[in-house]
Coordinates of C-alpha atoms and ligand atoms in Angstrom, one line a residue:
Chain O
M1072 CA -0.1 -0.3 0.1
D1073 CA 1.2 3.1 -0.9
K1074 CA 1.1 6.1 1.7
V1075 CA -1.1 7.9 0.8
S1076 CA -3.2 4.7 1.6
V1077 CA -2.1 4.2 4.6
L1078 CA -3.1 7.4 5.4
L1079 CA -6.6 6.7 4.3
T1080 CA -6.9 3.3 6.0
S1081 CA -6.4 4.8 8.8
R1082 CA -9.2 6.8 9.2
W1083 CA -11.8 4.4 8.6
N1084 CA -14.3 3.5 10.6
W1085 CA -14.3 -0.4 9.9
K1086 CA -16.6 -1.3 12.7
L1087 CA -20.0 1.1 10.7
L1088 CA -17.9 -0.8 7.7
E1089 CA -18.2 -4.2 9.0
E1090 CA -22.2 -3.6 9.7
A1091 CA -22.5 -2.2 5.9
K1092 CA -21.3 -5.4 4.7
K1093 CA -23.1 -7.9 5.8
W1094 CA -25.0 -9.9 2.9
G1095 CA -22.3 -10.6 1.7
I1096 CA -21.9 -7.5 0.1
E1097 CA -17.8 -7.3 -1.7
R1098 CA -15.9 -4.3 -1.8
P1099 CA -16.8 -1.3 -1.4
E1100 CA -14.1 -0.4 0.3
E1101 CA -12.5 -0.3 -2.9
C1102 CA -14.5 2.2 -4.4
L1103 CA -11.0 4.1 -5.8
S1104 CA -13.4 6.7 -6.3
C1105 CA -13.2 7.1 -10.1
G1106 CA -16.7 8.3 -10.9
A1107 CA -17.8 5.7 -13.8
C1108 CA -20.4 5.4 -11.8
V1109 CA -21.9 8.4 -11.3
G1110 CA -21.5 9.2 -14.6
A1111 CA -24.0 5.8 -15.9
C1112 CA -26.4 7.0 -12.6
P1113 CA -29.9 7.9 -12.8
A1114 CA -30.2 9.2 -9.5
A1115 CA -27.0 10.9 -9.7
R1116 CA -28.0 13.2 -13.2
T1117 CA -31.4 13.6 -11.3
S1118 CA -30.2 14.0 -7.5
S1119 CA -27.4 15.1 -5.7
Y1120 CA -26.6 11.3 -5.7
N1121 CA -23.2 11.0 -5.4
F1122 CA -22.1 7.1 -4.6
R1123 CA -18.7 7.8 -3.8
K1124 CA -19.7 10.3 -1.3
V1125 CA -21.8 7.8 0.7
V1126 CA -18.7 4.9 0.4
R1127 CA -16.1 7.8 1.8
D1128 CA -18.9 8.7 4.7
V1129 CA -19.8 4.5 5.6
M1130 CA -16.1 4.1 5.2
L1131 CA -15.1 7.5 7.7
G1132 CA -18.2 6.2 9.7
N1133 CA -20.3 9.2 9.4
E1134 CA -22.6 7.2 11.0
E1135 CA -25.6 9.7 11.6
K1136 CA -25.0 11.6 8.1
V1137 CA -25.3 9.2 6.0
L1138 CA -28.2 6.8 7.4
S1139 CA -29.8 9.7 8.5
S1140 CA -30.1 11.4 5.0
R1141 CA -32.3 11.9 2.0
E1142 CA -29.5 10.3 -0.3
I1143 CA -29.9 6.8 0.1
W1144 CA -32.9 6.7 -0.7
Y1145 CA -31.9 8.4 -5.1
C1146 CA -30.5 5.2 -6.3
F1147 CA -33.3 3.6 -8.8
Y1148 CA -31.8 0.1 -8.0
C1149 CA -30.7 -0.6 -11.9
F1150 CA -26.9 -1.9 -11.7
Y1151 CA -25.8 0.1 -14.2
C1152 CA -22.8 1.8 -12.1
T1153 CA -22.2 -2.4 -11.3
S1154 CA -22.2 -3.6 -15.1
K1155 CA -19.4 0.4 -15.4
C1156 CA -16.8 -0.3 -11.9
P1157 CA -13.4 -1.5 -12.4
S1158 CA -13.9 -2.4 -9.4
K1159 CA -17.3 -4.7 -9.2
V1160 CA -18.3 -2.9 -5.4
E1161 CA -22.7 -3.6 -5.3
I1162 CA -23.4 -0.8 -5.1
P1163 CA -27.0 -1.3 -5.2
Y1164 CA -27.3 -3.8 -2.1
F1165 CA -25.0 -2.0 -0.3
I1166 CA -27.9 1.3 -0.6
M1167 CA -30.3 -1.5 0.8
R1168 CA -28.2 -2.8 2.9
L1169 CA -28.2 0.7 4.4
R1170 CA -31.8 1.5 4.3
R1171 CA -31.7 -1.5 6.0
M1172 CA -29.3 0.1 8.3
A1173 CA -31.8 3.4 8.7
I1174 CA -35.2 1.8 9.1
E1175 CA -33.5 -0.1 12.3
R1176 CA -32.3 3.0 13.9
G1177 CA -35.9 4.4 13.1
Y1178 CA -35.6 6.3 9.9
G1179 CA -37.3 6.2 6.2
G1180 CA -40.3 5.9 8.1
D1181 CA -41.7 9.1 6.2
I1182 CA -40.6 7.2 2.7
L1183 CA -42.1 3.5 3.4
R1184 CA -45.3 5.0 4.8
V1185 CA -45.8 6.1 0.7
V1186 CA -45.0 2.4 -0.6
I1187 CA -45.8 0.6 2.5
S1188 CA -49.2 -0.7 0.1
T1189 CA -47.6 -3.4 -1.6
S1190 CA -46.5 -5.4 1.5
I1191 CA -49.7 -4.6 3.4
N1192 CA -51.6 -6.5 0.3
L1193 CA -48.3 -8.8 0.4
M1194 CA -50.3 -9.9 4.2
E1195 CA -53.5 -9.3 3.7
R1196 CA -53.7 -11.5 0.2
G1197 CA -50.5 -12.5 -1.0
V1198 CA -50.2 -10.6 -3.3
S1199 CA -48.3 -7.1 -3.8
V1200 CA -50.0 -5.0 -6.2
L1201 CA -53.6 -5.3 -6.9
P1202 CA -56.6 -4.3 -9.3
S1203 CA -56.6 -1.4 -7.9
D1204 CA -53.6 0.3 -7.1
Y1205 CA -53.3 1.3 -10.9
D1206 CA -56.7 2.6 -11.2
R1207 CA -59.0 5.2 -10.1
M1208 CA -61.5 2.8 -8.6
S1209 CA -62.8 1.6 -5.4
P1210 CA -60.2 -1.6 -4.2
A1211 CA -63.9 -3.5 -5.0
S1212 CA -65.1 -2.6 -8.2
A1213 CA -61.6 -2.5 -10.0
E1214 CA -61.3 -6.0 -8.5
E1215 CA -64.3 -6.2 -10.3
S1216 CA -63.2 -5.2 -14.0
M1217 CA -60.4 -7.8 -13.7
V1218 CA -62.0 -10.3 -12.7
R1219 CA -64.2 -9.4 -16.0
L1220 CA -61.7 -8.2 -18.4
R1221 CA -59.5 -11.5 -17.8
E1222 CA -62.7 -13.2 -17.9
S1223 CA -62.8 -12.0 -21.5
L1224 CA -59.4 -12.9 -22.2
G1225 CA -60.2 -16.9 -21.5
L1226 CA -58.1 -16.7 -17.8
P1227 CA -59.0 -17.6 -14.3
P1228 CA -60.7 -15.1 -11.9
V1229 CA -57.7 -13.2 -10.4
M1230 CA -54.9 -15.3 -9.2
R1231 CA -55.4 -16.3 -5.1
V1232 CA -53.3 -17.1 -2.8
S1233 CA -55.0 -20.9 -1.0
E1234 CA -55.3 -20.5 2.9
K1235 CA -53.1 -23.2 3.7
A1236 CA -50.3 -20.9 1.4
M1237 CA -52.0 -17.6 3.3
E1238 CA -50.8 -20.0 6.8
E1239 CA -47.9 -20.4 5.5
L1240 CA -47.1 -16.5 5.0
K1241 CA -48.8 -15.3 8.3
T1242 CA -45.8 -16.8 9.7
I1243 CA -43.3 -15.9 7.4
F1244 CA -43.8 -12.1 8.2
K1245 CA -43.7 -12.7 11.5
E1246 CA -40.9 -14.4 11.8
T1247 CA -39.1 -11.9 9.4
G1248 CA -40.1 -9.1 11.3
F1249 CA -41.8 -7.5 8.3
E1250 CA -45.0 -7.7 9.9
D1251 CA -44.1 -5.9 12.4
E1252 CA -42.4 -3.0 10.4
V1253 CA -45.3 -2.8 8.2
E1254 CA -47.3 -2.7 10.9
R1255 CA -45.7 0.0 12.7
I1256 CA -45.4 2.1 9.6
R1257 CA -49.0 1.5 8.8
S1258 CA -50.3 2.5 11.8
G1259 CA -47.5 5.5 12.4
K1260 CA -46.1 4.0 16.0
W1261 CA -42.9 3.5 14.0
P1262 CA -40.2 6.0 16.0
F1263 CA -40.4 8.5 13.3
K1264 CA -37.5 9.6 12.6
G1265 CA -37.3 12.8 10.2
I1266 CA -34.7 11.9 7.2
S1267 CA -32.4 14.7 6.5
E1268 CA -32.3 16.6 3.0
K1269 CA -28.6 18.6 3.3
Y1270 CA -25.8 16.5 2.4
Chain S
M238 CA -23.9 -13.0 -29.9
V239 CA -26.3 -14.9 -27.8
N240 CA -24.9 -16.9 -24.7
E241 CA -24.9 -20.0 -26.2
K242 CA -24.0 -21.7 -23.3
W243 CA -27.5 -20.7 -22.1
L244 CA -29.6 -21.1 -24.3
E245 CA -28.6 -24.8 -24.7
R246 CA -29.4 -24.9 -21.7
I247 CA -33.0 -23.5 -22.3
P248 CA -35.9 -27.0 -22.3
A249 CA -36.9 -26.1 -25.4
D250 CA -40.4 -28.2 -24.8
G251 CA -41.1 -28.0 -21.3
P252 CA -42.5 -29.0 -18.8
F253 CA -42.9 -25.5 -17.4
Y254 CA -44.4 -24.2 -14.0
L255 CA -45.3 -20.6 -15.3
F256 CA -44.8 -18.3 -12.4
Q257 CA -47.5 -16.7 -12.5
G258 CA -46.9 -12.9 -11.1
C259 CA -49.1 -10.1 -9.0
F260 CA -48.6 -6.8 -11.5
I261 CA -49.0 -9.1 -15.0
N262 CA -52.7 -10.8 -13.4
H263 CA -53.9 -7.6 -11.7
N264 CA -53.1 -5.2 -14.2
Y265 CA -51.4 -6.5 -17.5
P266 CA -53.8 -9.5 -17.3
G267 CA -52.8 -10.0 -21.9
I268 CA -49.4 -10.5 -21.2
E269 CA -50.7 -14.2 -19.4
A270 CA -52.7 -14.6 -22.3
A271 CA -50.6 -14.1 -24.7
T272 CA -48.3 -16.0 -22.9
R273 CA -50.4 -18.8 -22.4
F274 CA -51.9 -18.6 -26.1
I275 CA -47.5 -19.3 -27.3
L276 CA -47.4 -22.2 -24.6
D277 CA -50.5 -24.0 -26.0
K278 CA -49.7 -23.3 -29.8
L279 CA -46.0 -25.0 -29.3
K280 CA -48.3 -27.7 -27.2
V281 CA -45.6 -26.7 -23.9
K282 CA -46.7 -28.5 -20.7
Y283 CA -47.5 -25.7 -18.2
F284 CA -48.9 -25.8 -14.7
V285 CA -50.0 -23.0 -12.1
S286 CA -51.2 -23.1 -8.4
E287 CA -52.9 -21.3 -5.9
D288 CA -50.6 -22.2 -3.7
Q289 CA -47.7 -20.0 -4.9
S290 CA -47.1 -16.3 -3.6
C291 CA -46.1 -13.5 -5.0
C292 CA -42.3 -13.1 -5.4
G293 CA -41.1 -10.8 -2.5
L294 CA -39.1 -8.3 -4.7
P295 CA -41.4 -5.3 -4.6
E296 CA -41.2 -6.3 -0.2
F297 CA -36.9 -6.2 -0.2
G298 CA -37.3 -3.2 -2.6
T299 CA -39.4 -0.7 0.4
L300 CA -37.7 -2.6 3.3
A301 CA -34.7 -3.7 2.4
N302 CA -35.9 -7.3 4.3
P303 CA -33.6 -10.1 2.5
L304 CA -35.2 -12.2 4.6
I305 CA -38.9 -11.5 3.4
L306 CA -37.6 -11.9 -0.6
T307 CA -35.3 -14.9 0.5
C308 CA -38.4 -17.1 2.4
L309 CA -41.0 -15.6 0.0
V310 CA -38.9 -17.2 -2.9
G311 CA -37.8 -20.3 -1.5
R312 CA -41.5 -21.1 -0.3
N313 CA -42.2 -20.6 -3.8
M314 CA -40.0 -23.0 -5.7
D315 CA -40.9 -25.8 -2.6
V316 CA -43.7 -25.8 -4.0
M317 CA -43.4 -26.1 -7.7
Q318 CA -41.1 -27.5 -8.1
K319 CA -43.5 -30.1 -7.4
Y320 CA -44.8 -29.2 -10.4
A321 CA -42.1 -29.0 -12.8
P322 CA -38.1 -29.0 -12.8
Y323 CA -38.3 -25.3 -14.5
V324 CA -40.0 -21.9 -14.0
L325 CA -41.2 -19.7 -16.3
T326 CA -41.7 -15.8 -16.0
P327 CA -42.6 -12.8 -18.4
C328 CA -41.5 -10.5 -16.0
N329 CA -38.0 -8.7 -14.7
G330 CA -39.3 -8.4 -11.4
C331 CA -40.1 -12.1 -11.0
Y332 CA -37.7 -13.1 -12.8
S333 CA -34.4 -11.0 -10.8
A334 CA -36.3 -11.8 -7.5
F335 CA -35.2 -15.7 -7.7
H336 CA -32.0 -14.5 -9.0
T337 CA -31.6 -12.4 -6.2
S338 CA -32.8 -14.1 -3.6
A339 CA -29.9 -16.8 -4.7
T340 CA -27.0 -13.9 -4.5
L341 CA -28.6 -13.0 -1.1
M342 CA -28.6 -16.4 0.3
K343 CA -25.2 -16.8 -0.4
D344 CA -24.8 -14.9 2.9
P345 CA -24.5 -17.2 6.1
E346 CA -26.5 -15.6 8.1
V347 CA -29.8 -15.3 6.0
A348 CA -29.7 -18.1 4.8
T349 CA -29.2 -19.3 8.9
K350 CA -32.2 -17.8 9.3
T351 CA -34.3 -19.0 5.5
G352 CA -33.4 -22.4 6.6
E353 CA -35.1 -22.0 10.2
V354 CA -37.9 -19.8 8.7
L355 CA -38.9 -22.5 6.1
G356 CA -37.7 -25.5 9.1
K357 CA -40.9 -24.0 10.6
L358 CA -43.3 -24.6 7.5
G359 CA -42.3 -28.1 6.4
R360 CA -40.6 -26.8 4.2
K361 CA -36.4 -26.0 3.0
Y362 CA -35.0 -23.5 0.4
S363 CA -35.2 -25.4 -2.7
H364 CA -33.6 -24.4 -6.1
M365 CA -35.2 -23.9 -9.1
K366 CA -33.7 -23.5 -12.7
I367 CA -35.2 -19.8 -13.8
I368 CA -36.5 -18.7 -17.2
H369 CA -37.2 -16.0 -18.8
F370 CA -40.5 -16.1 -21.4
A371 CA -37.6 -14.3 -23.6
D372 CA -35.4 -16.3 -23.9
F373 CA -37.8 -18.9 -24.5
I374 CA -39.1 -17.0 -26.8
Y375 CA -35.8 -16.9 -28.3
K376 CA -35.1 -20.3 -28.1
R377 CA -38.3 -21.7 -30.1
L378 CA -38.0 -18.6 -32.8
E379 CA -37.2 -20.9 -35.4
D380 CA -40.7 -22.5 -34.9
I381 CA -42.3 -19.8 -34.6
A382 CA -41.7 -19.0 -37.2
V383 CA -42.3 -21.7 -39.4
K384 CA -45.8 -21.4 -37.1
S385 CA -46.6 -18.0 -37.7
V386 CA -49.9 -16.7 -39.9
K387 CA -49.0 -13.0 -39.8
V388 CA -45.8 -11.1 -40.7
L389 CA -45.1 -7.7 -38.8
G390 CA -44.7 -5.1 -41.6
G391 CA -41.9 -2.5 -41.4
L392 CA -42.7 -0.9 -38.2
K393 CA -39.3 0.6 -37.0
M394 CA -39.2 -1.1 -33.2
A395 CA -36.9 -0.8 -30.2
V396 CA -36.1 -3.0 -27.8
H397 CA -35.4 -1.8 -23.9
Y398 CA -34.8 -5.0 -22.5
G399 CA -34.8 -3.8 -18.5
C400 CA -31.9 -3.2 -16.0
H401 CA -33.3 -6.7 -13.9
Y402 CA -32.9 -8.4 -17.4
F403 CA -28.9 -8.3 -17.0
L404 CA -28.6 -9.2 -13.8
F405 CA -27.7 -12.7 -14.0
E406 CA -25.5 -13.1 -17.3
E407 CA -24.8 -16.8 -17.2
E408 CA -28.4 -17.1 -17.3
G409 CA -30.1 -14.8 -19.7
L410 CA -29.1 -14.6 -23.5
D411 CA -27.1 -11.5 -23.9
S412 CA -25.3 -8.5 -20.8
R413 CA -25.8 -5.6 -20.5
E414 CA -23.1 -4.0 -23.0
N415 CA -25.0 -5.2 -26.4
P416 CA -27.7 -6.9 -26.1
S417 CA -29.0 -8.7 -29.6
F418 CA -31.1 -11.0 -28.7
A419 CA -34.7 -9.6 -28.8
E420 CA -33.6 -7.2 -32.0
E421 CA -33.3 -11.2 -33.4
I422 CA -36.2 -11.9 -33.5
I423 CA -38.3 -8.8 -34.3
D424 CA -37.0 -9.1 -37.9
R425 CA -37.0 -12.9 -37.8
L426 CA -41.0 -12.0 -37.8
G427 CA -40.9 -9.7 -40.6
G428 CA -40.0 -6.0 -38.9
E429 CA -37.1 -3.9 -38.2
H430 CA -35.2 -3.2 -34.9
V431 CA -33.5 0.1 -34.4
N432 CA -31.1 0.6 -32.0
Y433 CA -30.5 3.8 -29.7
T434 CA -27.5 5.6 -28.2
A435 CA -30.2 5.0 -24.3
K436 CA -30.5 1.0 -25.1
D437 CA -29.4 0.4 -21.1
E438 CA -30.4 2.6 -19.6
C439 CA -33.6 2.4 -16.7
C440 CA -37.2 2.9 -17.4
G441 CA -37.6 5.0 -14.7
F442 CA -39.4 2.6 -12.6
G443 CA -36.3 2.9 -9.8
M444 CA -38.1 0.3 -8.0
I445 CA -39.6 3.2 -5.4
Q446 CA -38.8 6.5 -7.2
Q447 CA -41.8 6.3 -9.5
V448 CA -44.1 7.2 -6.1
V449 CA -41.5 8.6 -4.1
H450 CA -39.1 10.6 -6.2
K451 CA -41.6 11.1 -9.7
N452 CA -39.9 13.6 -11.3
M453 CA -36.4 11.6 -11.1
A454 CA -38.2 8.6 -12.8
Y455 CA -40.4 11.1 -15.5
A456 CA -36.5 12.4 -16.3
I457 CA -34.8 9.2 -16.7
T458 CA -37.9 8.2 -19.0
E459 CA -38.0 10.9 -20.9
E460 CA -34.2 11.1 -21.6
K461 CA -35.3 6.9 -22.8
I462 CA -38.0 8.3 -25.5
N463 CA -35.7 11.0 -26.5
S464 CA -32.9 8.6 -27.3
I465 CA -36.0 5.8 -29.2
L466 CA -37.3 8.5 -30.5
N467 CA -34.6 10.4 -31.9
A468 CA -33.2 7.0 -33.3
G469 CA -36.9 6.9 -35.7
A470 CA -38.8 4.6 -33.9
E471 CA -42.5 3.9 -33.7
A472 CA -42.9 1.9 -31.0
I473 CA -41.0 -0.2 -28.3
L474 CA -40.7 -3.5 -27.3
V475 CA -40.3 -4.5 -24.0
I476 CA -39.9 -7.5 -21.8
C477 CA -41.3 -6.8 -18.2
P478 CA -44.9 -4.9 -18.0
Y479 CA -43.5 -2.5 -15.2
C480 CA -40.9 -1.6 -17.5
L481 CA -44.4 -1.3 -19.5
N482 CA -46.4 0.0 -17.0
V483 CA -43.5 3.4 -16.8
L484 CA -43.1 3.8 -20.6
D485 CA -46.7 3.6 -21.7
K486 CA -47.8 6.2 -18.9
N487 CA -45.2 8.5 -18.4
Q488 CA -45.2 8.8 -22.3
K489 CA -48.5 10.0 -22.2
V490 CA -47.9 12.5 -19.3
L491 CA -44.3 13.6 -21.2
K492 CA -46.6 14.5 -24.3
D493 CA -49.3 16.6 -22.5
I494 CA -46.2 18.6 -21.0
E495 CA -44.7 18.5 -24.7
L496 CA -41.2 17.1 -23.1
I497 CA -41.3 14.6 -25.6
E498 CA -42.7 15.2 -29.4
K499 CA -45.0 12.3 -29.9
A500 CA -46.3 9.1 -28.1
I501 CA -46.0 4.9 -29.1
P502 CA -47.3 1.9 -29.3
V503 CA -45.2 -0.2 -26.4
I504 CA -46.0 -3.9 -27.1
H505 CA -44.8 -6.8 -24.3
I506 CA -42.5 -9.3 -27.0
S507 CA -45.2 -12.1 -25.6
Q508 CA -48.0 -10.4 -27.0
L509 CA -46.4 -9.9 -30.5
V510 CA -45.9 -13.3 -30.4
A511 CA -49.1 -14.5 -30.5
L512 CA -50.6 -11.9 -32.4
V513 CA -47.6 -13.5 -35.2
L514 CA -48.9 -16.9 -34.2
G515 CA -52.6 -15.7 -34.2
A516 CA -54.2 -14.7 -31.9
S517 CA -57.3 -11.9 -31.5
P518 CA -55.2 -8.6 -31.5
D519 CA -59.1 -8.1 -28.4
K520 CA -57.3 -10.6 -26.5
M521 CA -53.7 -8.8 -25.7
G522 CA -55.2 -6.8 -23.1
F523 CA -54.9 -3.5 -25.0
E524 CA -57.2 -1.5 -23.3
K525 CA -55.5 -1.0 -20.0
H526 CA -52.1 0.6 -22.0
S527 CA -52.6 4.4 -22.2
V528 CA -50.9 5.4 -25.5
D529 CA -53.3 3.4 -28.6
V530 CA -52.1 0.9 -29.8
K531 CA -53.1 0.9 -32.9
P532 CA -50.5 1.8 -35.0
F533 CA -49.0 -1.2 -34.6
L534 CA -51.7 -3.8 -34.8
D535 CA -51.9 -1.8 -38.6
S536 CA -48.4 -2.5 -39.3
I537 CA -49.0 -6.4 -38.9
E538 CA -49.8 -7.9 -42.8
E539 CA -51.1 -11.5 -43.8
R540 CA -48.2 -13.3 -44.0
K541 CA -47.7 -14.6 -47.9
M542 CA -46.8 -18.1 -49.1
E543 CA -44.4 -17.3 -52.0
F544 CA -44.4 -20.2 -53.7
K545 CA -40.0 -20.4 -54.9
G546 CA -40.4 -24.0 -56.1
W547 CA -39.2 -27.4 -54.3
S548 CA -36.1 -28.1 -53.3
A549 CA -34.6 -31.4 -53.7
T550 CA -35.1 -32.0 -50.4
E551 CA -38.8 -31.0 -50.8
V552 CA -39.0 -32.9 -53.3
A553 CA -37.8 -36.3 -51.8
S554 CA -39.6 -36.0 -48.7
S555 CA -43.0 -35.4 -50.8
L556 CA -42.6 -39.2 -52.8
K557 CA -41.9 -40.6 -49.8
Ligands
SF4_804 S1 -17.5 2.9 -10.0 FE1 -16.4 2.0 -8.6 S2 -15.0 2.2 -8.3 FE2 -16.0 3.9 -9.5 S3 -16.8 5.4 -7.8 FE3 -17.9 4.2 -8.5 S4 -17.9 2.7 -6.7 FE4 -16.1 3.6 -6.9
SF4_805 S1 -28.4 1.1 -9.2 FE1 -28.1 3.1 -7.9 S2 -26.5 3.9 -7.5 FE2 -26.7 2.4 -10.0 S3 -26.6 3.2 -11.0 FE3 -28.3 2.7 -10.5 S4 -29.2 4.2 -9.4 FE4 -27.2 4.7 -9.8

């Protein structure tokens, strides 16, 4: 290692980095700060998001700064960056991991609230998207009109998950902590800590 | 150049488990009707079951909880493998759910916990081969061309593959660099593909961005569509219902505020192939599309049988 890298690594905060590397995420610390990912990134083109800054702050242990920011919620999960990165950093997984860490610390509630409907649907029906989610009709009439459309196309009514399967799913929701988080977001009991807009 | 190794491994005749995805089932049933039509035409056996649940990707995408994905995927595979050894899906979301789950399962902590949860259900995490329906179409392209009763007549089409198709290169037909298999399908069925600069870019959906940061999503769709229009395309071919939704609906909005010059039809590859195989346009669920698909439908023509004389082998076989 050359002098500069030694100087830099001596300032790294391994604790935060290790936590961020769970799920087997490889090599975030090998980011060369070359900017290839930023050049490709749709989030970078349309917001203040810059992965290099995020990874740097994780390595420096600026925990609050990263996890409380809107910055980690801009990613499109499109993997364009990974295909361009010379170090093959798994950026979208890394960002997902940071979101998980933020959620566990009580951040992100305001963002999750607007996208929680698929999770609620999954808990109630075993299915993420319902006909009413993409239609302005009431849930009942949206489903009815979808049943009619499907019938006219020669298809069975709508996707149904058997009772036996729903029972199994309920165990999964409980055991994975999914149900608890969804319920807290749905009921507003989340310990909503606001996220910081400035980065 | 397609990935020949993967092409060889795709079973041409099935049988398959046809994964039931919520977005197709509840929003674009035409894609499902088209997919089933193609399988029936090719006499390929497939199964569905009410014991199957959603794929889990939307929930992983919002709550970033790996276990909800690995447990749903593991459970579904345990259910489906009783029916068939391979899963087919015409949705990039469901497709990437299986592969993303496999990636997350490489982490011992995730794998252990997933095993524990599934154990409580008397199930285990099983591995199945996932095949994108577009790959299957390519595999059977010659049969499809021979059985086709219509041809795509000269309409210029741009292909949008969608980011998540490219996540698992060893088990897919093309890489993100310069994909071409869907273009080949268009050309083989009588159409004309066009290339454009933003081919490898996102449609704008962005997992949560179409809801959370709408302005960002629209800006990305705008870039994509303008690149497609600049290349002279008259329709867009997709292999994913989410890409279809975003490119189709966002075009309407972008056109209204004059950020794009015109809006062009967006068609799923299942719909296109079913149509050339003789499916009725009324049965493709086009009423769910925002941009009128008429220019696309109008370009489809009856296939004229050209008689170029008998070949020697044909004469020989007719004499048998
Ligand atoms: S492309 Fe890779 S190495 Fe370059 S800045 Fe991005 S993450 Fe770092
Ligand atoms: S996955 Fe996220 S970080 Fe990577 S290019 Fe897409 S938006 Fe940018």
